[in-house]
Short mmCIF file of C-alpha atoms in Angstrom, two decimals:
data_model
loop_
_atom_site.label_atom_id
_atom_site.label_comp_id
_atom_site.label_asym_id
_atom_site.label_seq_id
_atom_site.Cartn_x
_atom_site.Cartn_y
_atom_site.Cartn_z
CA MET A 12 180.66 171.41 85.06
CA SER A 13 181.29 173.93 82.31
CA ALA A 14 180.39 177.55 82.87
CA ALA A 15 177.99 179.21 80.44
CA PRO A 16 179.62 181.32 77.70
CA GLN A 17 179.97 184.99 78.57
CA THR A 18 179.79 187.96 76.22
CA LEU A 19 182.13 190.70 77.42
CA ASP A 20 182.79 194.21 76.16
CA PHE A 21 186.20 195.31 75.03
CA GLN A 22 187.72 198.18 76.95
CA ALA A 23 186.91 201.47 75.17
CA GLU A 24 190.54 201.89 74.07
CA VAL A 25 190.51 198.41 72.54
CA SER A 26 187.35 199.18 70.58
CA GLU A 27 188.93 202.37 69.28
CA LEU A 28 192.08 200.52 68.31
CA LEU A 29 190.08 197.82 66.50
CA ASP A 30 188.21 200.47 64.54
CA LEU A 31 191.51 202.01 63.46
CA MET A 32 192.93 198.63 62.53
CA VAL A 33 189.96 197.72 60.35
CA HIS A 34 189.15 201.05 58.72
CA SER A 35 192.19 203.34 58.81
CA LEU A 36 195.16 201.29 57.64
CA TYR A 37 195.42 200.69 53.91
CA SER A 38 198.94 199.32 53.72
CA HIS A 39 201.18 196.85 55.52
CA ARG A 40 198.23 194.60 56.47
CA GLU A 41 200.47 191.55 56.10
CA ILE A 42 202.31 192.49 59.30
CA PHE A 43 199.50 190.82 61.26
CA LEU A 44 201.28 187.51 60.67
CA ARG A 45 204.56 188.86 62.00
CA GLU A 46 202.76 190.00 65.14
CA LEU A 47 200.95 186.71 65.77
CA ILE A 48 204.18 184.75 65.25
CA SER A 49 205.96 187.15 67.62
CA ASN A 50 203.26 186.56 70.24
CA GLY A 51 203.77 182.82 69.83
CA SER A 52 207.54 183.17 70.18
CA ASP A 53 207.08 185.22 73.36
CA ALA A 54 204.82 182.50 74.78
CA LEU A 55 207.50 179.90 74.03
CA ASP A 56 210.13 182.04 75.79
CA LYS A 57 207.89 182.33 78.85
CA LEU A 58 207.35 178.57 78.98
CA ARG A 59 211.10 177.92 78.78
CA PHE A 60 211.71 180.41 81.58
CA GLU A 61 209.04 179.01 83.90
CA ALA A 62 210.16 175.45 83.13
CA LEU A 63 213.56 176.22 84.67
CA SER A 64 211.90 176.03 88.07
CA ASN A 65 209.05 173.70 87.07
CA PRO A 66 210.21 171.23 84.38
CA ASP A 67 206.83 169.46 84.44
CA LEU A 68 205.37 172.39 82.51
CA LEU A 69 207.08 171.13 79.38
CA GLY A 70 205.19 167.87 79.59
CA GLU A 71 205.93 165.59 76.66
CA GLU A 72 206.46 168.37 74.15
CA ALA A 73 209.21 167.21 71.77
CA GLU A 74 209.88 170.64 70.29
CA LEU A 75 208.83 174.18 70.99
CA GLU A 76 207.49 175.65 67.77
CA VAL A 77 205.04 177.88 65.97
CA ARG A 78 202.83 176.05 63.48
CA LEU A 79 200.76 177.58 60.70
CA GLU A 80 197.69 175.83 59.33
CA ILE A 81 195.74 176.84 56.22
CA ASP A 82 192.22 175.69 55.38
CA THR A 83 191.44 176.92 51.87
CA GLU A 84 187.85 175.67 51.92
CA ALA A 85 186.98 177.39 55.19
CA ARG A 86 189.24 180.38 54.33
CA THR A 87 191.05 180.23 57.66
CA LEU A 88 194.63 180.69 58.75
CA THR A 89 195.59 179.39 62.20
CA VAL A 90 198.72 180.22 64.18
CA HIS A 91 199.52 177.58 66.83
CA ASP A 92 202.19 177.70 69.53
CA ASN A 93 202.90 175.26 72.34
CA GLY A 94 204.08 177.97 74.74
CA ILE A 95 202.90 179.07 78.17
CA GLY A 96 199.27 179.61 77.19
CA MET A 97 196.69 181.69 79.06
CA SER A 98 194.29 181.25 81.94
CA ARG A 99 190.81 182.77 81.85
CA ASP A 100 192.04 185.82 83.76
CA ASP A 101 194.95 186.14 81.32
CA VAL A 102 192.56 186.18 78.36
CA VAL A 103 190.41 188.91 79.90
CA ALA A 104 193.47 190.96 80.89
CA GLN A 105 195.42 190.53 77.66
CA ILE A 106 192.66 190.45 75.04
CA GLY A 107 189.86 192.51 76.56
CA THR A 108 191.89 195.42 77.87
CA ILE A 109 195.00 197.49 77.22
CA ALA A 110 196.46 198.02 80.65
CA ARG A 111 198.66 201.04 80.02
CA SER A 112 198.41 204.56 78.69
CA GLY A 113 200.92 204.12 75.85
CA PRO A 114 198.31 203.10 73.26
CA ARG A 115 196.83 206.62 73.43
CA GLU A 116 199.96 207.79 71.62
CA LEU A 117 199.50 204.91 69.20
CA PHE A 118 195.95 206.04 68.41
CA GLU A 119 197.05 209.61 67.82
CA ARG A 120 199.97 208.66 65.60
CA MET A 121 197.96 206.13 63.59
CA GLN A 122 195.30 208.76 62.99
CA ASN A 123 197.98 210.92 61.42
CA LYS A 124 198.11 210.03 57.72
CA ALA A 125 201.89 210.07 57.44
CA ASP A 126 202.32 207.72 60.38
CA GLY A 127 199.39 205.56 59.34
CA GLU A 128 200.89 204.88 55.94
CA GLY A 129 204.58 204.80 56.78
CA LEU A 130 204.96 203.67 60.38
CA ALA A 131 201.94 201.48 61.07
CA GLY A 132 203.92 198.25 61.27
CA GLU A 133 206.55 199.74 63.53
CA LEU A 134 203.95 201.26 65.86
CA ILE A 135 201.87 198.09 66.17
CA GLY A 136 204.93 196.11 67.24
CA GLN A 137 206.21 198.89 69.50
CA PHE A 138 203.04 199.08 71.56
CA GLY A 139 202.49 195.33 71.89
CA VAL A 140 198.98 195.24 70.45
CA GLY A 141 199.71 192.84 67.62
CA PHE A 142 196.82 190.46 68.38
CA TYR A 143 194.34 193.09 67.25
CA SER A 144 196.10 193.50 63.91
CA ALA A 145 194.45 190.20 62.92
CA PHE A 146 191.26 192.16 62.28
CA MET A 147 192.94 193.96 59.40
CA VAL A 148 192.48 190.78 57.34
CA ALA A 149 189.85 188.77 59.26
CA ASP A 150 186.11 189.13 59.84
CA LYS A 151 186.30 186.92 62.92
CA VAL A 152 189.11 185.68 65.16
CA SER A 153 188.94 182.79 67.59
CA LEU A 154 191.51 181.87 70.21
CA VAL A 155 191.73 178.56 72.09
CA THR A 156 194.22 178.40 74.95
CA ARG A 157 195.14 176.67 78.19
CA ARG A 158 197.85 177.80 80.53
CA ALA A 159 200.59 175.19 81.00
CA GLY A 160 200.04 173.44 84.32
CA ASP A 161 196.35 174.40 84.56
CA ASP A 162 193.26 172.34 83.82
CA GLY A 163 190.94 175.00 82.41
CA GLU A 164 190.90 175.60 78.67
CA PHE A 165 189.16 178.56 77.07
CA LEU A 166 187.72 179.72 73.77
CA CYS A 167 187.57 183.43 72.94
CA VAL A 168 185.73 184.56 69.79
CA SER A 169 185.23 188.07 68.39
CA ASP A 170 184.28 189.81 65.17
CA GLY A 171 186.11 192.95 66.36
CA ALA A 172 182.87 194.89 66.75
CA GLY A 173 183.23 195.85 70.41
CA GLU A 174 182.74 192.60 72.30
CA TYR A 175 183.98 189.04 72.58
CA THR A 176 182.59 185.74 73.79
CA LEU A 177 184.51 183.67 76.33
CA ALA A 178 183.64 180.03 76.97
CA ASP A 179 185.13 176.81 78.26
CA ALA A 180 186.84 174.62 75.66
CA ARG A 181 187.58 170.91 75.56
CA ARG A 182 190.49 170.36 73.19
CA TYR A 183 193.06 169.43 75.88
CA GLY A 184 196.70 170.41 75.67
CA HIS A 185 198.40 173.74 76.26
CA VAL A 186 198.71 174.72 72.62
CA THR A 187 197.38 178.22 71.94
CA SER A 188 195.64 178.53 68.58
CA VAL A 189 194.59 181.79 66.96
CA THR A 190 192.29 181.19 63.97
CA LEU A 191 191.57 183.97 61.51
CA HIS A 192 188.42 183.73 59.40
CA LEU A 193 189.84 185.63 56.47
CA ARG A 194 188.25 188.28 54.32
CA GLU A 195 188.39 187.85 50.59
CA ALA A 196 191.61 189.00 48.97
CA ASP A 197 191.34 192.59 47.74
CA ASP A 198 194.20 194.28 45.90
CA ALA A 199 192.60 197.70 46.31
CA LYS A 200 192.74 197.34 50.09
CA ASP A 201 196.13 195.57 50.14
CA ILE A 202 194.61 192.34 51.41
CA ASP A 203 196.52 189.38 50.01
CA ASP A 204 195.18 185.85 49.87
CA PHE A 205 196.53 184.32 53.06
CA THR A 206 195.13 180.92 52.16
CA ASP A 207 197.86 180.83 49.51
CA GLU A 208 200.93 178.98 50.80
CA ALA A 209 203.34 180.98 48.67
CA THR A 210 202.01 184.23 50.16
CA VAL A 211 202.35 182.92 53.70
CA ARG A 212 205.89 181.68 53.05
CA ARG A 213 206.86 185.08 51.60
CA VAL A 214 205.50 187.02 54.57
CA VAL A 215 207.23 184.72 57.08
CA LYS A 216 210.53 185.01 55.21
CA THR A 217 210.21 188.80 55.04
CA TYR A 218 209.26 189.51 58.65
CA SER A 219 209.92 186.45 60.83
CA ASP A 220 213.03 184.74 59.47
CA PHE A 221 214.95 185.69 62.64
CA VAL A 222 212.57 183.96 65.07
CA ARG A 223 214.52 181.48 67.19
CA TYR A 224 211.85 178.76 67.13
CA PRO A 225 210.82 176.75 64.05
CA ILE A 226 207.88 178.20 62.14
CA LYS A 227 206.25 175.28 60.36
CA LEU A 228 203.69 175.00 57.60
CA GLY A 229 202.86 171.35 57.06
CA ASP A 230 206.18 169.51 56.84
CA GLN A 231 208.17 172.63 55.92
CA THR A 232 210.13 174.86 58.27
CA LEU A 233 209.84 178.39 56.88
CA ASN A 234 212.51 180.25 58.85
#
């Protein structure tokens, strides 16, 4: 029997970080894609490592990969990976909270204009909070995930306004999918049109060409 959806508050530090992401950064917004791809690559590494002692975790997966999916009509961009995935507790721990004091330095440095304009991309990657960078270009983000080897699958949805909804999902399979409901492109705010394939290919080539796993868009491998 499925549990009822729950609405949970972000940790105060997460809410502060989201506010900075949405309102304080006016350049380098495209790095969100680098960060989501990096998260997917990390999940693939973790699956490979755990599969050394438990090969069944790989299941029938033919290839470990990151896949990008664009829906121009719905204005969404989805980043899929078939890595380790997350349990419900993982989602709460990794999405709802920042479990270390380091981000306080991140907040302070991002609030400094020089750092905010020149070092934002470096800082976001350094402090491991790349998931939240999605809100620089999206009004809403949804995540569907299941931890490899577990039965439970979960849907997490947020508009970045201080809370998120967590519910059971029924897609089956341990692919993690992060779907961004994109804002309209806006040159004045450095928001490109990420429903444009050429833009997505350019950003992947610029920031993620070194990733060890294939990054696919349709039938094309971009890296």
